[in-house]
Every structure is written in C-alpha cells, then in structure tokens.
Amino acid sequence: MSATAKSVAKPLLLTNIGQLLTLKDITGRNEPRRGRELLELGIIENAAIFCREGKIAAVGSEVAIGARATQEIGSDLRVFDCRGGTVLPGFVDSHTHPVFVSPRLVDFEQRIQGSTYEQIANAGGGIRSSIERVRKASEDDLVSAVLRAFEDMERSGTTTIEAKSGYGLSLDSELKSLRSIREAAQQWPGTVISTFLGAHVIPPEFQQRADEYVDLVCEEMIPKVAKEKLADFVDVFCERGAFSIAQTERIFAAAQKARMGTRAHVCQFTPQDLSRLARFEPASYDHLDCLTDKDLQSLAQQRTIATLLPGASYFLAHSYAIARRLIDAGAAVALATDFNPGTSPTTSMPIVLSMACTQMRMTPAEAISAATINGAHALRLAKRKGSIEMGKEADLAVFDIRDYREICYWFGRETCRATVMNGHLAIH
Ligand SMILES: [Zn+2]
C-alpha cells in the first residue's frame, strides 16, 4: 500500500467557493432521488468547506466556516482558494471496465464501415479480442493500466469508481484482474468498489457449452472471489449472444449464497424480462436502452437503480436510453461512463453528463444528481458518499466555472481544477 495514497488526510479548508452544490439529503431517509428530487442540488453561494480526517467537518457560508476552521486547527491547516469556482460532490462513476491492455481500433474502423457490434463479436472481434491480451498480461501491466484509468477519471472530477473484471474469463485471469483492481485501488487516494464480471461473454473454449461455463462461474469462480474478498458485487451481461435470463438467475443465486451484491448489464440491444431478477434486488440495472413498458413501470417501484450509459450509445451510434420516461415514471436514475475499450472509451463524466443533457433530455441538475448521489446509491455507498454533508467522506470536485450548468455545456473542455478524495487534495 502506498503511504501517501491511504494515509490520514491533513485538515483542509476550501474557501472562496462561488457556487457549492451540496446535494444534501432532502428526503431525510437516505433514499435515491426520483422525479423532481433530482432538481434539488442544495446550492450555497459564497461557501466554504472544512475537511478533517478525511471527512466533511463543516460546510456552509464562507464567513462562518473559515473562522471556525482556523480557530480549531491553527497553522496546521491547508487552505485551498477555489477562486469563485463551483464545487460539487466528486462524481461516482458506478460502471467501468478498466482492466484491459489495448484499445480495439480494428473494431472501431469496422463499425464505422458498417459492421454491427454483434457482427464484429461473431467474427472474433469485440470482447473476445480483449481476452487474449488480458490473459497474457502480467499483473503489474494490468495494475498500471487500471491506475492510469483511475487517474484520468480523477482529472475529470471522479472520486469513487466501480471497477469490473471481465476480460479474463478463466479462473486465473479473472482473479488476476480483480487483484490488479485491488492493487491499483491501494495506490490511489479515491474509493474503488470492485465487481466480478466473469459472466461477460462465453469464452472461446466454452463455445456451444455455455451452461458448463456458467457452472464454472457459479461453482468455482464466485466462491473463490468471495473467499479472497476480491469483489463486492457480481455482474452479468444478460443479452442475446451473452447470458440468458435463466443463466443470470443461476449466477445471481450463487452470488447471493456467497453474500455478494448483484448488478446486471440488461436491455442494451434486446429487451429482457426483468421481473425474473427482481427477487435478487440487484443494486443496479445498467444500459436499459431497450426497456419494455412493463419493466419501466416496475423500476419506479424498486430500489434498484437504473444506470444509464450514454457513452456506449454515442460510440456505437445506437439508440439512447429513455431517460425522460424513466425519470417521469419515478425510477431512480444514475449516470456512469461504462469506460471500456470496445464501446465507451471515455473516462470523462462531464462528457457523459453533456450527452445525457443533449441526447437524453436530462437537465444539467438531473444529470448532476444522477452522477453523484444516485451513483452512490447504485454502489450502496450513499451513507458515505455522493453529497457534501457533515460526517460524510470528503470527496469533492472543484470546477473552474461560475455556474454548474457549464459542466454539461462546455463539452470536451475539461474544467475540473482539483479533486479532494477522502480529504486528500489533488490539483490538476
Ligand atoms: Zn459495461
């Protein structure tokens, strides 16, 4: 473990915040935000934040907080002038695939020339082409790749990341992938939640024997991952050409037995009957680009977060999720990058927020709630993360803008000037 990354943070005072988005809990029940609640950002003008031992110790007007912080700490205190900029909770990127070695440039060109995602996969490209390289890679190489992704995400304002395995698809290479996430997480001051995605696709050696691969996932991989405490969640790519609903049910049952949480990639290309997964109370359903009306209505009644990934729709030139209808129906919507080499090679949450606004007609306020507090709910971390409130972990993003809506407006222009991760300040 790196001493600097996980050491206790020194007291920190952020001053001269023009616009502070607290996202403070308005329900009083620590529930995900739905409908009009997504618009409530809890804005304080001319604010300051005082962080101590990695937590938010005080938040409020500049005058009150500044005086209190200097009184309590004296000369030990580090002061950071936000120069009238905007501060919000660090983004919670609740869906990423950072354990890969190289970009998939051939797939990229083939798709531009008209091949579909499924045609490329059937011809041996797609996820399978990443597998070979991950299997051959050393754990050190994977750690470097994952750490680089974390650092890139941090520069765009992300302070909590969910990271999945899923390009190894053998017991050894999945364990190697998860260990590389754990090692990179120890070298990075932010927070990482790890997910086992052994059920990403059927690996080549199990073609025509999908159920045997599911046996391996359920009977060997999940128990081993749980025993080594290498992941918090089990994920499944539940889709035509990947894993069926019946196979997903089996994998979720094995996860439940191992006392791990569940989440699933669903309805990206084809609709699925989500009612069959409801009994597992997954933490999130991700993608949802092809959702049936019945599933849309039932999501509004569930705790499961609807995590939308517009980066993948953009990169595949595919239809976007029906965010407006989901929000209006009362589903709890989150946004994430889906960072991966095949379908969404972006580490930038601001780009994703911009797409959510222009392509899915979410407002900037809805997009920010979805990328912070609802992302924290998608990872079951909302008691610790996702808003700026006393006692919560000090995860902040400082933007060089006067108005939070500029985050979604200046697409492609990175305006994040600094992040605070568990109380540690990183200036970009
Ligand atoms: Zn994904």
Coordinates of C-alpha atoms and ligand atoms in Angstrom, one line a residue, residues 95 97 164 265 287 309 338, ligand 1:
H95 CA -19.9 1.4 -14.1
H97 CA -14.3 -1.8 -17.1
K164 CA -15.2 -4.6 -13.1
H265 CA -26.0 -5.3 -17.9
H287 CA -27.9 0.3 -20.0
L309 CA -24.6 4.8 -20.1
D338 CA -19.1 2.5 -18.9
Ligands
ZN1 ZN -20.4 -2.3 -19.1

